[in-house]
mmCIF file with all atom_site columns, C-alpha atoms in Angstrom:
data_model
loop_
_atom_site.group_PDB
_atom_site.id
_atom_site.type_symbol
_atom_site.label_atom_id
_atom_site.label_alt_id
_atom_site.label_comp_id
_atom_site.label_asym_id
_atom_site.label_entity_id
_atom_site.label_seq_id
_atom_site.pdbx_PDB_ins_code
_atom_site.Cartn_x
_atom_site.Cartn_y
_atom_site.Cartn_z
_atom_site.occupancy
_atom_site.B_iso_or_equiv
_atom_site.pdbx_formal_charge
_atom_site.auth_seq_id
_atom_site.auth_comp_id
_atom_site.auth_asym_id
_atom_site.auth_atom_id
_atom_site.pdbx_PDB_model_num
ATOM 1   C CA . UNK I 1 1   ? 69.466 42.196 -51.463 1.00 0.00 ? 1   UNK I CA 1
ATOM 2   C CA . UNK I 1 2   ? 65.688 41.715 -51.331 1.00 0.00 ? 2   UNK I CA 1
ATOM 3   C CA . UNK I 1 3   ? 63.928 41.738 -54.842 1.00 0.00 ? 3   UNK I CA 1
ATOM 4   C CA . UNK I 1 4   ? 61.111 44.026 -55.238 1.00 0.00 ? 4   UNK I CA 1
ATOM 5   C CA . UNK I 1 5   ? 57.770 42.197 -55.050 1.00 0.00 ? 5   UNK I CA 1
ATOM 6   C CA . UNK I 1 6   ? 56.395 40.911 -58.363 1.00 0.00 ? 6   UNK I CA 1
ATOM 7   C CA . UNK I 1 7   ? 54.410 37.939 -59.119 1.00 0.00 ? 7   UNK I CA 1
ATOM 8   C CA . UNK I 1 8   ? 57.451 36.148 -60.245 1.00 0.00 ? 8   UNK I CA 1
ATOM 9   C CA . UNK I 1 9   ? 59.496 36.949 -57.243 1.00 0.00 ? 9   UNK I CA 1
ATOM 10  C CA . UNK I 1 10  ? 57.102 35.693 -54.593 1.00 0.00 ? 10  UNK I CA 1
ATOM 11  C CA . UNK I 1 11  ? 58.719 32.196 -54.191 1.00 0.00 ? 11  UNK I CA 1
ATOM 12  C CA . UNK I 1 12  ? 62.133 33.833 -54.000 1.00 0.00 ? 12  UNK I CA 1
ATOM 13  C CA . UNK I 1 13  ? 60.896 36.410 -51.276 1.00 0.00 ? 13  UNK I CA 1
ATOM 14  C CA . UNK I 1 14  ? 59.474 33.362 -49.319 1.00 0.00 ? 14  UNK I CA 1
ATOM 15  C CA . UNK I 1 15  ? 62.668 31.409 -49.551 1.00 0.00 ? 15  UNK I CA 1
ATOM 16  C CA . UNK I 1 16  ? 64.772 34.617 -48.413 1.00 0.00 ? 16  UNK I CA 1
ATOM 17  C CA . UNK I 1 17  ? 62.188 35.227 -45.464 1.00 0.00 ? 17  UNK I CA 1
ATOM 18  C CA . UNK I 1 18  ? 61.909 31.476 -44.485 1.00 0.00 ? 18  UNK I CA 1
ATOM 19  C CA . UNK I 1 19  ? 65.636 30.935 -44.421 1.00 0.00 ? 19  UNK I CA 1
ATOM 20  C CA . UNK I 1 20  ? 66.387 34.388 -42.693 1.00 0.00 ? 20  UNK I CA 1
ATOM 21  C CA . UNK I 1 21  ? 69.226 34.170 -40.172 1.00 0.00 ? 21  UNK I CA 1
ATOM 22  C CA . UNK I 1 22  ? 70.383 36.643 -37.569 1.00 0.00 ? 22  UNK I CA 1
ATOM 23  C CA . UNK I 1 23  ? 72.796 37.897 -39.946 1.00 0.00 ? 23  UNK I CA 1
ATOM 24  C CA . UNK I 1 24  ? 70.389 38.221 -42.954 1.00 0.00 ? 24  UNK I CA 1
ATOM 25  C CA . UNK I 1 25  ? 67.312 39.348 -41.045 1.00 0.00 ? 25  UNK I CA 1
ATOM 26  C CA . UNK I 1 26  ? 68.447 43.033 -40.816 1.00 0.00 ? 26  UNK I CA 1
ATOM 27  C CA . UNK I 1 27  ? 68.971 43.144 -44.696 1.00 0.00 ? 27  UNK I CA 1
ATOM 28  C CA . UNK I 1 28  ? 65.705 41.655 -45.154 1.00 0.00 ? 28  UNK I CA 1
ATOM 29  C CA . UNK I 1 29  ? 63.993 43.929 -42.691 1.00 0.00 ? 29  UNK I CA 1
ATOM 30  C CA . UNK I 1 30  ? 65.489 46.952 -44.417 1.00 0.00 ? 30  UNK I CA 1
ATOM 31  C CA . UNK I 1 31  ? 63.977 45.924 -47.731 1.00 0.00 ? 31  UNK I CA 1
ATOM 32  C CA . UNK I 1 32  ? 60.647 45.097 -46.296 1.00 0.00 ? 32  UNK I CA 1
ATOM 33  C CA . UNK I 1 33  ? 60.515 48.326 -44.718 1.00 0.00 ? 33  UNK I CA 1
ATOM 34  C CA . UNK I 1 34  ? 61.504 50.287 -47.745 1.00 0.00 ? 34  UNK I CA 1
ATOM 35  C CA . UNK I 1 35  ? 59.153 52.590 -49.229 1.00 0.00 ? 35  UNK I CA 1
ATOM 36  C CA . UNK I 1 36  ? 56.717 50.870 -51.576 1.00 0.00 ? 36  UNK I CA 1
ATOM 37  C CA . UNK I 1 37  ? 57.392 47.249 -50.545 1.00 0.00 ? 37  UNK I CA 1
ATOM 38  C CA . UNK I 1 38  ? 54.596 46.250 -48.514 1.00 0.00 ? 38  UNK I CA 1
ATOM 39  C CA . UNK I 1 39  ? 52.098 48.213 -50.813 1.00 0.00 ? 39  UNK I CA 1
ATOM 40  C CA . UNK I 1 40  ? 53.318 46.374 -53.753 1.00 0.00 ? 40  UNK I CA 1
ATOM 41  C CA . UNK I 1 41  ? 52.902 43.033 -51.936 1.00 0.00 ? 41  UNK I CA 1
ATOM 42  C CA . UNK I 1 42  ? 49.341 44.262 -51.070 1.00 0.00 ? 42  UNK I CA 1
ATOM 43  C CA . UNK I 1 43  ? 48.597 45.109 -54.688 1.00 0.00 ? 43  UNK I CA 1
ATOM 44  C CA . UNK I 1 44  ? 49.852 41.687 -55.913 1.00 0.00 ? 44  UNK I CA 1
ATOM 45  C CA . UNK I 1 45  ? 47.750 40.059 -53.040 1.00 0.00 ? 45  UNK I CA 1
ATOM 46  C CA . UNK I 1 46  ? 44.483 41.855 -54.366 1.00 0.00 ? 46  UNK I CA 1
ATOM 47  C CA . UNK I 1 47  ? 45.253 40.767 -57.915 1.00 0.00 ? 47  UNK I CA 1
ATOM 48  C CA . UNK I 1 48  ? 45.689 37.207 -56.864 1.00 0.00 ? 48  UNK I CA 1
ATOM 49  C CA . UNK I 1 49  ? 42.482 37.457 -54.908 1.00 0.00 ? 49  UNK I CA 1
ATOM 50  C CA . UNK I 1 50  ? 40.450 38.966 -57.803 1.00 0.00 ? 50  UNK I CA 1
ATOM 51  C CA . UNK I 1 51  ? 41.872 36.163 -60.229 1.00 0.00 ? 51  UNK I CA 1
ATOM 52  C CA . UNK I 1 52  ? 41.398 33.621 -57.579 1.00 0.00 ? 52  UNK I CA 1
ATOM 53  C CA . UNK I 1 53  ? 45.175 32.453 -57.817 1.00 0.00 ? 53  UNK I CA 1
ATOM 54  C CA . UNK I 1 54  ? 44.951 30.067 -54.893 1.00 0.00 ? 54  UNK I CA 1
ATOM 55  C CA . UNK I 1 55  ? 48.663 28.751 -55.030 1.00 0.00 ? 55  UNK I CA 1
ATOM 56  C CA . UNK I 1 56  ? 49.949 32.428 -55.318 1.00 0.00 ? 56  UNK I CA 1
ATOM 57  C CA . UNK I 1 57  ? 47.554 33.266 -52.345 1.00 0.00 ? 57  UNK I CA 1
ATOM 58  C CA . UNK I 1 58  ? 49.129 30.396 -50.422 1.00 0.00 ? 58  UNK I CA 1
ATOM 59  C CA . UNK I 1 59  ? 52.566 31.530 -51.280 1.00 0.00 ? 59  UNK I CA 1
ATOM 60  C CA . UNK I 1 60  ? 51.676 35.146 -50.024 1.00 0.00 ? 60  UNK I CA 1
ATOM 61  C CA . UNK I 1 61  ? 50.123 33.436 -46.661 1.00 0.00 ? 61  UNK I CA 1
ATOM 62  C CA . UNK I 1 62  ? 53.425 31.608 -45.941 1.00 0.00 ? 62  UNK I CA 1
ATOM 63  C CA . UNK I 1 63  ? 55.496 34.727 -46.745 1.00 0.00 ? 63  UNK I CA 1
ATOM 64  C CA . UNK I 1 64  ? 53.293 36.827 -44.290 1.00 0.00 ? 64  UNK I CA 1
ATOM 65  C CA . UNK I 1 65  ? 53.516 34.115 -41.719 1.00 0.00 ? 65  UNK I CA 1
ATOM 66  C CA . UNK I 1 66  ? 57.216 34.240 -42.121 1.00 0.00 ? 66  UNK I CA 1
ATOM 67  C CA . UNK I 1 67  ? 57.325 38.014 -41.874 1.00 0.00 ? 67  UNK I CA 1
ATOM 68  C CA . UNK I 1 68  ? 55.430 38.004 -38.602 1.00 0.00 ? 68  UNK I CA 1
ATOM 69  C CA . UNK I 1 69  ? 57.936 35.234 -37.371 1.00 0.00 ? 69  UNK I CA 1
ATOM 70  C CA . UNK I 1 70  ? 60.770 37.730 -37.989 1.00 0.00 ? 70  UNK I CA 1
ATOM 71  C CA . UNK I 1 71  ? 59.636 39.205 -34.667 1.00 0.00 ? 71  UNK I CA 1
ATOM 72  C CA . UNK I 1 72  ? 60.016 42.936 -35.770 1.00 0.00 ? 72  UNK I CA 1
ATOM 73  C CA . UNK I 1 73  ? 57.675 45.063 -33.714 1.00 0.00 ? 73  UNK I CA 1
ATOM 74  C CA . UNK I 1 74  ? 57.636 47.838 -36.284 1.00 0.00 ? 74  UNK I CA 1
ATOM 75  C CA . UNK I 1 75  ? 56.750 45.449 -39.030 1.00 0.00 ? 75  UNK I CA 1
ATOM 76  C CA . UNK I 1 76  ? 53.998 43.800 -36.951 1.00 0.00 ? 76  UNK I CA 1
ATOM 77  C CA . UNK I 1 77  ? 52.569 47.235 -36.194 1.00 0.00 ? 77  UNK I CA 1
ATOM 78  C CA . UNK I 1 78  ? 52.655 48.429 -39.771 1.00 0.00 ? 78  UNK I CA 1
ATOM 79  C CA . UNK I 1 79  ? 50.876 45.261 -41.017 1.00 0.00 ? 79  UNK I CA 1
ATOM 80  C CA . UNK I 1 80  ? 48.227 45.702 -38.304 1.00 0.00 ? 80  UNK I CA 1
ATOM 81  C CA . UNK I 1 81  ? 47.782 49.585 -38.985 1.00 0.00 ? 81  UNK I CA 1
ATOM 82  C CA . UNK I 1 82  ? 44.602 51.018 -39.979 1.00 0.00 ? 82  UNK I CA 1
ATOM 83  C CA . UNK I 1 83  ? 46.230 51.340 -43.520 1.00 0.00 ? 83  UNK I CA 1
ATOM 84  C CA . UNK I 1 84  ? 47.109 47.637 -43.957 1.00 0.00 ? 84  UNK I CA 1
ATOM 85  C CA . UNK I 1 85  ? 45.145 45.407 -41.552 1.00 0.00 ? 85  UNK I CA 1
ATOM 86  C CA . UNK I 1 86  ? 42.526 44.189 -43.934 1.00 0.00 ? 86  UNK I CA 1
ATOM 87  C CA . UNK I 1 87  ? 45.183 43.289 -46.611 1.00 0.00 ? 87  UNK I CA 1
ATOM 88  C CA . UNK I 1 88  ? 47.290 41.632 -43.999 1.00 0.00 ? 88  UNK I CA 1
ATOM 89  C CA . UNK I 1 89  ? 44.183 39.754 -42.664 1.00 0.00 ? 89  UNK I CA 1
ATOM 90  C CA . UNK I 1 90  ? 43.075 38.849 -46.150 1.00 0.00 ? 90  UNK I CA 1
ATOM 91  C CA . UNK I 1 91  ? 46.317 37.464 -46.945 1.00 0.00 ? 91  UNK I CA 1
ATOM 92  C CA . UNK I 1 92  ? 46.138 35.346 -43.585 1.00 0.00 ? 92  UNK I CA 1
ATOM 93  C CA . UNK I 1 93  ? 42.845 33.958 -44.837 1.00 0.00 ? 93  UNK I CA 1
ATOM 94  C CA . UNK I 1 94  ? 44.451 31.809 -47.416 1.00 0.00 ? 94  UNK I CA 1
ATOM 95  C CA . UNK I 1 95  ? 45.959 29.123 -45.159 1.00 0.00 ? 95  UNK I CA 1
ATOM 96  C CA . UNK I 1 96  ? 47.026 26.427 -47.283 1.00 0.00 ? 96  UNK I CA 1
ATOM 97  C CA . UNK I 1 97  ? 46.577 23.960 -44.429 1.00 0.00 ? 97  UNK I CA 1
ATOM 98  C CA . UNK I 1 98  ? 42.843 24.827 -44.726 1.00 0.00 ? 98  UNK I CA 1
ATOM 99  C CA . UNK I 1 99  ? 42.233 25.086 -48.488 1.00 0.00 ? 99  UNK I CA 1
ATOM 100 C CA . UNK I 1 100 ? 38.545 24.189 -48.236 1.00 0.00 ? 100 UNK I CA 1
ATOM 101 C CA . UNK I 1 101 ? 37.813 26.589 -45.287 1.00 0.00 ? 101 UNK I CA 1
ATOM 102 C CA . UNK I 1 102 ? 36.782 30.054 -45.878 1.00 0.00 ? 102 UNK I CA 1
ATOM 103 C CA . UNK I 1 103 ? 38.595 31.948 -43.122 1.00 0.00 ? 103 UNK I CA 1
ATOM 104 C CA . UNK I 1 104 ? 36.842 35.336 -42.421 1.00 0.00 ? 104 UNK I CA 1
ATOM 105 C CA . UNK I 1 105 ? 39.243 37.458 -40.493 1.00 0.00 ? 105 UNK I CA 1
ATOM 106 C CA . UNK I 1 106 ? 38.413 40.776 -42.253 1.00 0.00 ? 106 UNK I CA 1
ATOM 107 C CA . UNK I 1 107 ? 34.798 40.266 -41.916 1.00 0.00 ? 107 UNK I CA 1
ATOM 108 C CA . UNK I 1 108 ? 35.103 39.702 -38.174 1.00 0.00 ? 108 UNK I CA 1
ATOM 109 C CA . UNK I 1 109 ? 37.304 42.616 -37.741 1.00 0.00 ? 109 UNK I CA 1
ATOM 110 C CA . UNK I 1 110 ? 34.763 44.805 -39.618 1.00 0.00 ? 110 UNK I CA 1
ATOM 111 C CA . UNK I 1 111 ? 31.866 44.047 -37.465 1.00 0.00 ? 111 UNK I CA 1
ATOM 112 C CA . UNK I 1 112 ? 30.676 47.068 -35.740 1.00 0.00 ? 112 UNK I CA 1
ATOM 113 C CA . UNK I 1 113 ? 29.631 45.373 -32.657 1.00 0.00 ? 113 UNK I CA 1
ATOM 114 C CA . UNK I 1 114 ? 33.259 44.575 -31.910 1.00 0.00 ? 114 UNK I CA 1
ATOM 115 C CA . UNK I 1 115 ? 34.191 47.722 -30.237 1.00 0.00 ? 115 UNK I CA 1
ATOM 116 C CA . UNK I 1 116 ? 32.339 49.008 -27.112 1.00 0.00 ? 116 UNK I CA 1
ATOM 117 C CA . UNK I 1 117 ? 33.573 51.851 -25.014 1.00 0.00 ? 117 UNK I CA 1
ATOM 118 C CA . UNK I 1 118 ? 32.981 51.778 -21.271 1.00 0.00 ? 118 UNK I CA 1
ATOM 119 C CA . UNK I 1 119 ? 34.278 55.375 -21.120 1.00 0.00 ? 119 UNK I CA 1
ATOM 120 C CA . UNK I 1 120 ? 34.620 57.605 -24.224 1.00 0.00 ? 120 UNK I CA 1
ATOM 121 C CA . UNK I 1 121 ? 38.178 57.855 -25.415 1.00 0.00 ? 121 UNK I CA 1
ATOM 122 C CA . UNK I 1 122 ? 38.633 60.940 -27.544 1.00 0.00 ? 122 UNK I CA 1
ATOM 123 C CA . UNK I 1 123 ? 42.357 60.904 -28.008 1.00 0.00 ? 123 UNK I CA 1
ATOM 124 C CA . UNK I 1 124 ? 43.053 59.366 -31.454 1.00 0.00 ? 124 UNK I CA 1
ATOM 125 C CA . UNK I 1 125 ? 46.498 58.043 -30.528 1.00 0.00 ? 125 UNK I CA 1
ATOM 126 C CA . UNK I 1 126 ? 45.021 56.221 -27.319 1.00 0.00 ? 126 UNK I CA 1
ATOM 127 C CA . UNK I 1 127 ? 42.199 54.778 -29.390 1.00 0.00 ? 127 UNK I CA 1
ATOM 128 C CA . UNK I 1 128 ? 44.492 53.659 -32.169 1.00 0.00 ? 128 UNK I CA 1
ATOM 129 C CA . UNK I 1 129 ? 46.590 51.783 -29.483 1.00 0.00 ? 129 UNK I CA 1
ATOM 130 C CA . UNK I 1 130 ? 43.508 50.312 -28.173 1.00 0.00 ? 130 UNK I CA 1
ATOM 131 C CA . UNK I 1 131 ? 42.423 48.989 -31.732 1.00 0.00 ? 131 UNK I CA 1
ATOM 132 C CA . UNK I 1 132 ? 45.960 47.901 -32.419 1.00 0.00 ? 132 UNK I CA 1
ATOM 133 C CA . UNK I 1 133 ? 46.103 45.825 -29.197 1.00 0.00 ? 133 UNK I CA 1
ATOM 134 C CA . UNK I 1 134 ? 42.826 44.120 -30.177 1.00 0.00 ? 134 UNK I CA 1
ATOM 135 C CA . UNK I 1 135 ? 44.250 43.217 -33.541 1.00 0.00 ? 135 UNK I CA 1
ATOM 136 C CA . UNK I 1 136 ? 47.559 42.027 -32.028 1.00 0.00 ? 136 UNK I CA 1
ATOM 137 C CA . UNK I 1 137 ? 45.486 39.744 -29.486 1.00 0.00 ? 137 UNK I CA 1
ATOM 138 C CA . UNK I 1 138 ? 43.506 38.482 -32.503 1.00 0.00 ? 138 UNK I CA 1
ATOM 139 C CA . UNK I 1 139 ? 46.676 37.729 -34.496 1.00 0.00 ? 139 UNK I CA 1
ATOM 140 C CA . UNK I 1 140 ? 48.170 35.982 -31.506 1.00 0.00 ? 140 UNK I CA 1
ATOM 141 C CA . UNK I 1 141 ? 45.319 33.984 -30.361 1.00 0.00 ? 141 UNK I CA 1
ATOM 142 C CA . UNK I 1 142 ? 43.238 33.366 -33.526 1.00 0.00 ? 142 UNK I CA 1
ATOM 143 C CA . UNK I 1 143 ? 45.106 33.846 -36.867 1.00 0.00 ? 143 UNK I CA 1
ATOM 144 C CA . UNK I 1 144 ? 48.641 32.667 -35.786 1.00 0.00 ? 144 UNK I CA 1
ATOM 145 C CA . UNK I 1 145 ? 47.562 30.365 -32.888 1.00 0.00 ? 145 UNK I CA 1
ATOM 146 C CA . UNK I 1 146 ? 48.757 27.265 -34.606 1.00 0.00 ? 146 UNK I CA 1
ATOM 147 C CA . UNK I 1 147 ? 51.941 28.684 -36.021 1.00 0.00 ? 147 UNK I CA 1
ATOM 148 C CA . UNK I 1 148 ? 53.220 31.190 -33.406 1.00 0.00 ? 148 UNK I CA 1
ATOM 149 C CA . UNK I 1 149 ? 56.459 30.071 -31.698 1.00 0.00 ? 149 UNK I CA 1
ATOM 150 C CA . UNK I 1 150 ? 57.702 31.637 -28.332 1.00 0.00 ? 150 UNK I CA 1
ATOM 151 C CA . UNK I 1 151 ? 59.684 34.375 -29.601 1.00 0.00 ? 151 UNK I CA 1
ATOM 152 C CA . UNK I 1 152 ? 56.776 35.615 -31.835 1.00 0.00 ? 152 UNK I CA 1
ATOM 153 C CA . UNK I 1 153 ? 54.382 35.200 -28.888 1.00 0.00 ? 153 UNK I CA 1
ATOM 154 C CA . UNK I 1 154 ? 56.796 37.152 -26.567 1.00 0.00 ? 154 UNK I CA 1
ATOM 155 C CA . UNK I 1 155 ? 57.198 39.894 -29.107 1.00 0.00 ? 155 UNK I CA 1
ATOM 156 C CA . UNK I 1 156 ? 53.407 40.330 -29.596 1.00 0.00 ? 156 UNK I CA 1
ATOM 157 C CA . UNK I 1 157 ? 52.821 40.192 -25.915 1.00 0.00 ? 157 UNK I CA 1
ATOM 158 C CA . UNK I 1 158 ? 55.467 42.897 -25.281 1.00 0.00 ? 158 UNK I CA 1
ATOM 159 C CA . UNK I 1 159 ? 53.874 45.108 -27.932 1.00 0.00 ? 159 UNK I CA 1
ATOM 160 C CA . UNK I 1 160 ? 50.610 44.685 -26.209 1.00 0.00 ? 160 UNK I CA 1
ATOM 161 C CA . UNK I 1 161 ? 51.994 45.421 -22.592 1.00 0.00 ? 161 UNK I CA 1
ATOM 162 C CA . UNK I 1 162 ? 53.775 48.498 -24.048 1.00 0.00 ? 162 UNK I CA 1
ATOM 163 C CA . UNK I 1 163 ? 50.474 49.798 -25.529 1.00 0.00 ? 163 UNK I CA 1
ATOM 164 C CA . UNK I 1 164 ? 48.444 49.023 -22.308 1.00 0.00 ? 164 UNK I CA 1
ATOM 165 C CA . UNK I 1 165 ? 50.974 51.076 -20.308 1.00 0.00 ? 165 UNK I CA 1
ATOM 166 C CA . UNK I 1 166 ? 50.461 53.895 -22.808 1.00 0.00 ? 166 UNK I CA 1
ATOM 167 C CA . UNK I 1 167 ? 46.599 53.399 -22.555 1.00 0.00 ? 167 UNK I CA 1
ATOM 168 C CA . UNK I 1 168 ? 46.669 53.350 -18.772 1.00 0.00 ? 168 UNK I CA 1
ATOM 169 C CA . UNK I 1 169 ? 48.756 56.453 -18.589 1.00 0.00 ? 169 UNK I CA 1
ATOM 170 C CA . UNK I 1 170 ? 46.379 58.325 -20.853 1.00 0.00 ? 170 UNK I CA 1
ATOM 171 C CA . UNK I 1 171 ? 43.302 57.410 -18.689 1.00 0.00 ? 171 UNK I CA 1
ATOM 172 C CA . UNK I 1 172 ? 45.239 58.279 -15.560 1.00 0.00 ? 172 UNK I CA 1
ATOM 173 C CA . UNK I 1 173 ? 46.458 61.670 -16.837 1.00 0.00 ? 173 UNK I CA 1
ATOM 174 C CA . UNK I 1 174 ? 42.821 62.387 -18.064 1.00 0.00 ? 174 UNK I CA 1
ATOM 175 C CA . UNK I 1 175 ? 40.968 63.517 -14.941 1.00 0.00 ? 175 UNK I CA 1
ATOM 176 C CA . UNK I 1 176 ? 37.722 63.577 -16.872 1.00 0.00 ? 176 UNK I CA 1
ATOM 177 C CA . UNK I 1 177 ? 37.892 59.990 -17.556 1.00 0.00 ? 177 UNK I CA 1
ATOM 178 C CA . UNK I 1 178 ? 38.337 59.113 -13.894 1.00 0.00 ? 178 UNK I CA 1
#
């Protein structure tokens, strides 16, 4: 069973996620998707960042890299949701391979110049899919580019394709946009 996130259990969580097999993956995913698990991890992250606990931030980076590599679409979407994207990206700014580099994923994603609409999309669900696709692409091509394997690449690409289909269907069905 996956222990609830605590400062003292981060290394154990990392080992469990890193050593996940097909047999243990479902149990790990059940624990991660349980109510309160991700918010608790994000709370730990914010504490570590406030206290500049670099070694713990590096463990969190490795843990989230491992979570993404589990290739669970619902988890990836949850991590990149409006509610969690900035905590997720904040964690992924603490790459232990670049300890002297200040990565700025959150700052980049907050840039108001980033999102331009050629036609106004008023449907909130469609707009959310567009934003999610941008975040997925950014995750795949920038944040995880050095680490992503073929399975993870395919999972993220599939999510983008499914979202694109929904976006195109919305535009096609909305005669005001055409």
